[in-house]
CSV table of C-alpha atoms and ligand atoms in Angstrom, one decimal:
chain,number,residue,atom,x,y,z
A,9,MET,CA,112.3,156.0,280.0
A,10,GLU,CA,115.7,154.2,280.6
A,11,ASN,CA,116.9,152.0,277.9
A,12,ALA,CA,120.4,151.1,279.3
A,13,ALA,CA,120.9,147.8,280.8
A,14,CYS,CA,117.1,147.1,280.9
A,15,GLU,CA,115.5,143.6,280.3
A,16,THR,CA,114.3,143.6,276.6
A,17,ARG,CA,110.6,142.2,276.0
A,18,HIS,CA,110.0,140.1,273.2
A,19,LEU,CA,106.4,140.4,271.6
A,20,VAL,CA,105.1,138.4,269.0
A,21,VAL,CA,102.6,140.4,266.7
A,22,ASP,CA,100.6,139.2,263.5
A,23,PRO,CA,102.4,141.0,260.7
A,24,ARG,CA,99.0,141.3,258.8
A,25,GLN,CA,96.7,142.5,261.5
A,26,PRO,CA,98.9,143.6,264.6
A,27,ASP,CA,97.1,143.3,268.0
A,28,VAL,CA,95.9,146.8,268.9
A,29,THR,CA,96.8,146.5,272.7
A,30,LEU,CA,100.4,145.3,271.9
A,31,ILE,CA,100.7,148.1,269.4
A,32,GLU,CA,99.5,150.6,272.0
A,33,GLU,CA,101.9,149.4,274.7
A,34,ALA,CA,104.7,150.0,272.2
A,35,GLY,CA,103.6,153.4,271.1
A,36,ALA,CA,103.4,154.5,274.9
A,37,ILE,CA,107.1,153.2,275.2
A,38,LEU,CA,108.1,155.4,272.1
A,39,ARG,CA,106.2,158.4,273.6
A,40,GLY,CA,107.9,158.0,276.8
A,41,GLY,CA,111.3,158.2,275.5
A,42,GLY,CA,111.9,154.4,275.0
A,43,LEU,CA,113.5,152.2,272.1
A,44,VAL,CA,111.3,149.8,270.3
A,45,ALA,CA,112.6,147.5,267.5
A,46,PHE,CA,110.1,146.6,264.8
A,47,PRO,CA,109.6,144.8,261.5
A,48,THR,CA,109.6,146.9,258.4
A,49,GLU,CA,109.2,145.4,254.9
A,50,THR,CA,113.0,145.9,254.4
A,51,VAL,CA,114.8,145.2,257.6
A,52,TYR,CA,113.9,145.6,261.3
A,53,GLY,CA,114.2,149.0,262.4
A,54,LEU,CA,115.3,150.5,265.9
A,55,GLY,CA,112.7,153.3,266.7
A,56,ALA,CA,112.6,156.2,268.8
A,57,ASN,CA,110.5,159.5,269.0
A,58,ALA,CA,112.4,161.8,266.5
A,59,LEU,CA,111.2,164.8,268.0
A,60,ASP,CA,112.8,163.8,271.6
A,61,ALA,CA,116.7,164.4,271.6
A,62,ARG,CA,117.3,162.0,274.4
A,63,ALA,CA,115.3,159.3,273.0
A,64,VAL,CA,117.2,159.8,269.7
A,65,ALA,CA,120.5,159.7,271.9
A,66,GLY,CA,119.6,156.4,273.1
A,67,ILE,CA,119.5,155.0,269.5
A,68,PHE,CA,123.4,156.0,269.0
A,69,GLU,CA,124.3,154.6,272.4
A,70,ALA,CA,122.5,151.3,271.8
A,71,LYS,CA,123.9,150.6,268.4
A,72,GLY,CA,127.2,152.3,269.2
A,73,ARG,CA,126.6,154.4,266.0
A,74,PRO,CA,128.9,157.1,264.9
A,75,ALA,CA,127.3,160.4,266.0
A,76,ASP,CA,127.6,162.0,262.4
A,77,ASN,CA,125.6,159.4,260.9
A,78,PRO,CA,121.9,160.7,260.4
A,79,LEU,CA,118.8,158.8,260.9
A,80,ILE,CA,115.7,158.0,258.6
A,81,VAL,CA,112.4,159.6,259.9
A,82,HIS,CA,109.6,157.3,259.5
A,83,ILE,CA,106.1,158.7,258.8
A,84,ASP,CA,102.8,157.4,258.3
A,85,CYS,CA,101.9,159.3,255.0
A,86,LEU,CA,102.9,162.0,252.7
A,87,ARG,CA,100.5,164.4,254.3
A,88,THR,CA,102.3,164.2,257.7
A,89,LEU,CA,105.5,165.3,255.9
A,90,SER,CA,104.4,168.9,255.5
A,91,ARG,CA,104.3,169.1,259.4
A,92,TYR,CA,108.1,168.7,259.5
A,93,VAL,CA,109.4,170.6,256.5
A,94,ASN,CA,108.7,174.1,254.9
A,95,GLU,CA,108.1,172.8,251.6
A,96,VAL,CA,107.2,169.5,250.0
A,97,PRO,CA,108.9,169.9,246.3
A,98,PRO,CA,106.8,168.2,243.3
A,99,VAL,CA,109.4,165.7,242.8
A,100,VAL,CA,108.7,164.4,246.4
A,101,SER,CA,105.1,164.3,245.9
A,102,ARG,CA,105.5,162.4,242.7
A,103,LEU,CA,107.7,159.9,244.0
A,104,ALA,CA,105.8,159.3,247.2
A,105,SER,CA,102.4,158.9,245.4
A,106,ARG,CA,104.0,156.0,243.5
A,107,PHE,CA,106.5,154.6,246.0
A,108,TRP,CA,105.3,155.1,249.4
A,109,PRO,CA,104.4,153.2,251.3
A,110,GLY,CA,107.4,151.4,250.3
A,111,PRO,CA,111.4,150.9,250.5
A,112,LEU,CA,112.3,154.4,249.3
A,113,THR,CA,113.9,157.1,251.3
A,114,LEU,CA,113.7,160.7,250.3
A,115,VAL,CA,116.5,162.9,251.3
A,116,LEU,CA,115.0,166.7,251.1
A,117,GLN,CA,115.8,170.1,252.2
A,118,GLY,CA,114.7,170.9,255.8
A,119,GLY,CA,114.6,168.8,259.0
A,120,GLN,CA,115.1,171.7,261.4
A,121,ALA,CA,111.9,170.5,263.4
A,122,PHE,CA,114.2,167.5,264.5
A,123,PRO,CA,117.1,167.6,267.0
A,124,PRO,CA,120.4,167.9,265.3
A,125,ALA,CA,121.2,164.1,266.0
A,126,VAL,CA,118.4,163.0,263.6
A,127,THR,CA,119.8,165.0,260.6
A,128,GLY,CA,123.5,164.8,261.6
A,129,GLY,CA,123.6,168.7,261.6
A,130,LEU,CA,122.8,168.7,257.7
A,131,ASP,CA,120.4,170.9,256.2
A,132,THR,CA,118.6,167.9,254.8
A,133,VAL,CA,116.3,165.3,256.3
A,134,ALA,CA,115.8,161.6,255.2
A,135,VAL,CA,112.3,160.3,255.3
A,136,ARG,CA,110.2,157.4,254.4
A,137,VAL,CA,106.9,155.7,255.0
A,138,PRO,CA,107.3,151.9,255.5
A,139,ALA,CA,105.1,149.2,253.9
A,140,HIS,CA,104.5,147.2,256.9
A,141,PRO,CA,101.2,147.0,258.9
A,142,VAL,CA,103.1,146.7,262.1
A,143,ALA,CA,105.5,149.7,261.3
A,144,LEU,CA,102.6,151.8,260.2
A,145,ALA,CA,100.4,151.0,263.3
A,146,LEU,CA,103.0,151.8,265.6
A,147,ILE,CA,103.8,155.2,264.0
A,148,ARG,CA,100.1,156.0,263.8
A,149,THR,CA,99.4,154.9,267.4
A,150,ALA,CA,102.6,156.5,268.9
A,151,GLY,CA,101.5,159.8,267.1
A,152,VAL,CA,105.1,161.0,266.6
A,153,PRO,CA,107.6,160.7,263.8
A,154,VAL,CA,109.8,157.7,264.5
A,155,ALA,CA,113.5,157.9,263.7
A,156,ALA,CA,114.6,154.4,263.0
A,157,PRO,CA,117.9,152.9,261.8
A,158,SER,CA,118.4,149.3,261.1
A,159,ALA,CA,118.2,147.4,264.5
A,160,ASN,CA,121.7,146.0,264.6
A,161,VAL,CA,124.8,146.9,266.4
A,162,SER,CA,126.6,149.5,264.2
A,163,GLY,CA,128.6,147.6,261.4
A,164,ARG,CA,127.0,144.3,261.7
A,165,PRO,CA,124.7,142.8,259.0
A,166,SER,CA,121.2,144.4,259.3
A,167,PRO,CA,118.6,142.3,261.2
A,168,THR,CA,115.9,140.7,259.1
A,169,THR,CA,114.5,138.8,262.1
A,170,ALA,CA,113.5,139.5,265.7
A,171,GLY,CA,116.2,137.0,266.7
A,172,HIS,CA,118.8,139.1,264.8
A,173,VAL,CA,117.8,142.0,266.9
A,174,LEU,CA,117.8,140.2,270.1
A,175,ASP,CA,121.4,139.0,269.1
A,176,ASP,CA,122.6,142.4,268.9
A,177,LEU,CA,120.5,144.7,271.1
A,178,SER,CA,119.0,142.3,274.0
A,179,GLY,CA,119.4,144.3,277.2
A,180,LYS,CA,119.9,147.6,275.5
A,181,ILE,CA,116.4,148.4,274.3
A,182,ALA,CA,112.9,148.2,276.0
A,183,LEU,CA,111.1,146.0,273.4
A,184,VAL,CA,111.2,144.1,270.2
A,185,LEU,CA,108.0,143.6,268.2
A,186,ASP,CA,108.5,140.3,266.4
A,187,GLY,CA,106.5,140.3,263.2
A,188,GLY,CA,108.3,137.2,261.6
A,189,PRO,CA,110.9,137.8,259.0
A,190,SER,CA,111.2,141.0,257.1
A,191,GLY,CA,110.2,140.4,253.6
A,192,LEU,CA,112.9,142.3,251.2
A,193,GLY,CA,115.9,141.8,253.3
A,194,VAL,CA,117.8,144.9,252.1
A,195,GLU,CA,117.2,148.3,253.1
A,196,SER,CA,115.6,151.0,251.4
A,197,THR,CA,116.9,152.9,248.5
A,198,VAL,CA,118.2,156.3,249.8
A,199,LEU,CA,117.4,158.9,247.0
A,200,ASP,CA,118.6,162.5,247.4
A,201,VAL,CA,116.2,165.0,245.8
A,202,SER,CA,117.6,167.8,247.5
A,203,GLY,CA,119.6,169.1,244.6
A,204,ASP,CA,119.0,169.6,240.6
A,205,CYS,CA,119.3,165.9,239.8
A,206,PRO,CA,118.1,163.0,241.9
A,207,VAL,CA,121.1,160.8,243.2
A,208,ILE,CA,121.0,157.3,244.6
A,209,LEU,CA,123.0,157.5,247.8
A,210,ARG,CA,122.4,153.9,248.8
A,211,PRO,CA,121.0,151.3,246.3
A,212,GLY,CA,118.0,149.4,248.0
A,213,GLY,CA,114.4,147.9,247.5
A,214,THR,CA,113.4,150.4,245.1
A,215,ILE,CA,115.4,149.8,241.9
A,216,ARG,CA,116.7,152.6,239.5
A,217,ARG,CA,114.8,151.5,236.5
A,218,ASP,CA,111.5,152.0,238.3
A,219,LEU,CA,112.5,155.5,239.4
A,220,GLU,CA,113.7,156.6,236.2
A,221,GLU,CA,110.6,155.4,234.6
A,222,LEU,CA,108.8,158.0,236.8
A,223,ILE,CA,111.0,161.0,237.0
A,224,GLY,CA,113.6,160.6,234.4
A,225,PRO,CA,117.4,160.2,234.7
A,226,VAL,CA,118.7,159.4,238.2
A,227,GLU,CA,122.5,159.4,239.2
A,228,VAL,CA,124.2,157.0,241.2
A,229,ASP,CA,126.5,158.3,244.0
A,230,PRO,CA,130.1,156.8,242.8
A,231,ALA,CA,130.7,156.1,246.6
A,232,ILE,CA,128.3,153.2,246.5
A,233,ASN,CA,130.6,151.0,244.8
A,234,GLY,CA,132.5,150.9,248.1
A,235,ASP,CA,135.4,153.1,246.8
A,236,ALA,CA,135.0,156.6,248.0
A,237,THR,CA,138.2,157.5,246.6
A,238,THR,CA,136.8,157.5,243.0
A,239,GLY,CA,133.9,159.7,243.7
A,240,GLY,CA,135.1,162.2,246.4
A,241,ALA,CA,133.6,162.3,249.7
A,242,PRO,CA,130.3,160.1,249.9
A,243,ARG,CA,127.2,162.0,250.1
A,244,SER,CA,125.4,159.8,252.5
A,245,PRO,CA,127.5,159.8,255.6
A,246,GLY,CA,126.7,156.3,256.4
A,247,MET,CA,128.5,155.3,253.2
A,248,LYS,CA,131.9,156.0,254.7
A,249,TYR,CA,131.8,153.5,257.6
A,250,THR,CA,132.5,149.5,257.4
A,251,HIS,CA,129.1,148.2,257.2
A,252,TYR,CA,127.2,144.9,257.0
A,253,ALA,CA,130.1,142.9,258.0
A,254,PRO,CA,130.1,139.6,259.6
A,255,ARG,CA,132.8,138.5,262.2
A,256,ALA,CA,134.7,136.6,259.8
A,257,SER,CA,136.5,138.4,257.0
A,258,LEU,CA,134.7,138.3,253.5
A,259,ILE,CA,136.6,138.3,250.1
A,260,LEU,CA,134.1,139.0,247.2
A,261,PHE,CA,135.0,137.4,243.7
A,262,GLU,CA,133.4,139.2,240.7
A,263,GLY,CA,133.4,138.6,237.1
A,264,HIS,CA,131.1,138.1,233.9
A,265,ASP,CA,132.0,134.5,233.8
A,266,GLN,CA,130.2,132.8,236.7
A,267,ARG,CA,131.8,129.4,236.3
A,268,ARG,CA,135.3,131.0,236.3
A,269,VAL,CA,134.4,132.8,239.6
A,270,ALA,CA,133.4,129.8,241.1
A,271,ALA,CA,136.5,127.9,239.9
A,272,ARG,CA,138.7,130.7,241.4
A,273,VAL,CA,136.8,130.5,244.7
A,274,LEU,CA,137.5,126.7,244.8
A,275,VAL,CA,141.2,127.4,244.4
A,276,GLU,CA,141.3,129.9,247.2
A,277,ALA,CA,139.1,127.9,249.5
A,278,LYS,CA,141.6,125.0,249.3
A,279,ARG,CA,144.5,127.5,249.8
A,280,PHE,CA,142.8,129.0,253.0
A,281,ALA,CA,142.0,125.2,254.3
A,282,ALA,CA,145.5,124.2,253.9
A,283,VAL,CA,146.7,126.9,256.3
A,284,GLY,CA,144.0,125.7,258.8
A,285,ARG,CA,141.2,128.5,258.1
A,286,LYS,CA,137.5,127.5,258.5
A,287,VAL,CA,136.2,128.5,255.1
A,288,GLY,CA,132.4,129.5,254.3
A,289,ILE,CA,131.4,129.9,250.6
A,290,PHE,CA,128.6,132.2,249.7
A,291,THR,CA,127.1,130.8,246.2
A,292,TYR,CA,124.2,130.6,244.0
A,293,GLY,CA,122.1,127.9,242.6
A,294,GLU,CA,123.8,128.4,239.0
A,295,THR,CA,127.3,127.3,240.5
A,296,SER,CA,126.5,125.6,243.8
A,297,SER,CA,127.3,122.2,242.2
A,298,PHE,CA,131.2,123.3,242.2
A,299,TYR,CA,131.3,122.7,245.9
A,300,ASP,CA,129.2,119.4,245.8
A,301,GLY,CA,130.5,116.7,248.3
A,302,MET,CA,133.1,119.3,249.9
A,303,VAL,CA,131.9,118.9,253.4
A,304,GLU,CA,135.0,120.6,254.7
A,305,TYR,CA,133.5,123.9,253.7
A,306,SER,CA,130.4,125.8,255.0
A,307,VAL,CA,128.5,126.2,251.8
A,308,ILE,CA,125.4,128.6,251.7
A,309,VAL,CA,123.2,128.7,248.4
A,310,ALA,CA,121.5,132.2,248.6
A,311,GLY,CA,119.0,131.4,245.9
A,312,LYS,CA,119.8,131.9,242.2
A,313,ARG,CA,121.7,134.8,240.6
A,314,SER,CA,118.8,135.1,238.1
A,315,ASP,CA,116.4,135.8,241.1
A,316,PRO,CA,118.1,138.7,242.9
A,317,GLY,CA,114.9,139.1,245.2
A,318,THR,CA,115.6,135.8,246.7
A,319,VAL,CA,119.2,136.5,247.1
A,320,ALA,CA,118.3,139.8,248.8
A,321,SER,CA,116.0,138.2,251.1
A,322,LEU,CA,118.6,135.5,252.3
A,323,LEU,CA,121.8,137.8,252.2
A,324,TYR,CA,121.9,139.3,255.9
A,325,GLU,CA,120.7,136.0,257.4
A,326,SER,CA,123.5,134.0,255.6
A,327,LEU,CA,126.1,136.5,256.7
A,328,ARG,CA,125.0,136.0,260.3
A,329,ARG,CA,124.8,132.0,259.8
A,330,PHE,CA,128.4,132.0,258.6
A,331,ASP,CA,129.2,133.6,262.1
A,332,ARG,CA,127.1,131.1,263.8
A,333,LEU,CA,129.1,128.3,262.0
A,334,GLY,CA,132.3,129.9,263.3
A,335,VAL,CA,134.0,130.4,259.8
A,336,ASP,CA,137.2,132.5,259.6
A,337,VAL,CA,136.9,133.6,256.1
A,338,ILE,CA,133.9,133.9,253.8
A,339,LEU,CA,134.6,133.6,250.0
A,340,ALA,CA,131.5,135.3,248.3
A,341,GLU,CA,130.7,135.0,244.7
A,342,GLY,CA,129.5,138.2,243.0
A,343,MET,CA,126.2,138.6,241.1
A,344,PRO,CA,125.2,140.9,238.0
A,345,PHE,CA,124.2,144.5,239.2
A,346,ASP,CA,120.9,144.6,237.6
A,347,GLY,CA,117.9,145.5,239.5
A,348,LEU,CA,118.0,144.4,243.2
A,349,GLY,CA,121.5,143.0,242.3
A,350,MET,CA,122.9,146.5,242.8
A,351,ALA,CA,121.8,146.6,246.4
A,352,VAL,CA,123.1,143.0,246.9
A,353,MET,CA,126.6,143.8,245.5
A,354,ASN,CA,126.8,147.2,247.3
A,355,ARG,CA,126.4,145.2,250.7
A,356,LEU,CA,128.6,142.5,249.6
A,357,ARG,CA,131.3,145.0,248.7
A,358,ARG,CA,131.0,147.0,251.9
A,359,ALA,CA,131.0,143.7,253.8
A,360,SER,CA,134.3,143.0,252.3
A,361,GLY,CA,135.7,146.2,253.3
A,362,GLY,CA,137.1,146.5,249.8
A,363,HIS,CA,138.6,143.2,249.5
A,364,VAL,CA,137.2,142.5,246.2
A,365,VAL,CA,138.9,140.1,243.4
A,366,THR,CA,137.9,140.8,239.9
A,367,ILE,CA,138.3,137.6,237.4
A,368,GLU,CA,138.6,139.1,234.0
A,369,CYS,CA,137.3,136.9,231.0
B,20,TXA,O1,115.1,150.3,255.1
B,20,TXA,C1,115.6,151.0,255.6
B,20,TXA,O2,115.9,152.1,255.4
B,20,TXA,C2,115.9,150.6,257.3
B,20,TXA,C3,114.5,150.6,257.8
B,20,TXA,C4,114.6,150.3,259.3
B,20,TXA,O3,113.6,151.6,257.7
B,20,TXA,N1,116.5,151.8,257.8
B,20,TXA,C5,117.9,152.1,257.7
B,20,TXA,O4,118.6,153.1,258.3
B,20,TXA,O5,118.6,151.2,256.8
B,20,TXA,P1,120.0,153.3,258.5
B,20,TXA,O6,120.3,154.2,259.4
B,20,TXA,O7,120.7,151.9,258.8
B,20,TXA,O8,120.5,153.9,257.2
B,20,TXA,C6,120.1,155.4,256.9
B,20,TXA,C7,121.0,155.7,255.8
B,20,TXA,C8,122.5,156.0,256.1
B,20,TXA,O9,123.3,155.5,255.2
B,20,TXA,C9,122.5,157.5,256.5
B,20,TXA,O10,123.8,158.0,256.3
B,20,TXA,C10,121.7,157.8,255.4
B,20,TXA,O11,120.5,157.1,255.2
B,20,TXA,N2,120.9,159.3,255.4
B,20,TXA,C11,120.2,159.7,256.7
B,20,TXA,N3,120.0,161.1,256.6
B,20,TXA,C12,120.5,161.5,255.5
B,20,TXA,C13,120.7,162.6,255.0
B,20,TXA,N4,120.2,163.7,255.5
B,20,TXA,N5,121.7,162.9,254.0
B,20,TXA,C14,122.2,161.8,253.5
B,20,TXA,N6,122.1,160.6,254.0
B,20,TXA,C15,121.3,160.5,254.9
B,21,MG,MG1,122.0,150.4,259.0
């Protein structure tokens, strides 16, 4: 199956009860070595048969993804895992029984069953069972494990709608299954259980507190704060690349006092506008009134800080909307790191490329 310079088909599927004929068509494309973008509960994935080295190479080509950044293998249930790794450790079984299907990726020893491009040549493999009827039906129907990164051009914000996928990958992939907006809006949590103590390599849809309730202490890789220099080399290869970034440059303003943060954003907005830059402001319900009536700025209110689930679901669409609005610089207010806030702040910090302003109390 040839993916390069093809016409991308766009098929709308019912996200709760996907049409069997459409899923069979998509499954056949995967089995034939083609690329299919599909909805998951986190973001849209770009799938290929994980056992087919050529198909997997197609993912890297379509996304422009660095070759050393390994992929997540998507399977339909825990039982399938034993086909691809020698040993399923007890911690994996426990976590999977509670959190699969769901937004948790487990990094475990093994993966030799897959072509080296899937694992980036590491001796570990990342696996998850997505909690989306379309994704599960596709994996089952295809009858193969599905390697799937987020379906965006490398470095861009992840896609939460089929429209985002087409904006980035139209003409480069065979098919996108459109199941409407993905619910969570941020990717799965990547948890490394290959060593003695479990480590979060990427915060995501499954929060640390819930993991610790089940398995005890869970470390967080210092590289997730966007500063690899404080924690040595990141343990997840993907964390060393600029990521989630809109075309405009993004400056993140952090601080405990929300009102002082917003006041500072306003000062900076005026400064950028005075030199002719088109300014976008990423804010929350608690402080959006600071910008009332300021029609010269593109203001996006991404829900409330007190409701990180809503912020997560609006995050990537908001970053893409700033691009559509043609802003030059995005001034983003930060939010607390609690719960899903850890994933949101990780994405904002990475989108800023380290351009973070801390406002002390
Ligand atoms: O929610 C998600 O996880 C989405 C949907 C489509 O499932 N997928 C996704 O894939 O976000 P991707 O490729 O965009 O991010 C995978 C992350 C990368 O940071 C990669 O470096 C890391 O997982 N990863 C994959 N295999 C790994 C391994 N063996 N060891 C450490 N990190 C790994
Ligand atoms: Mg990604």
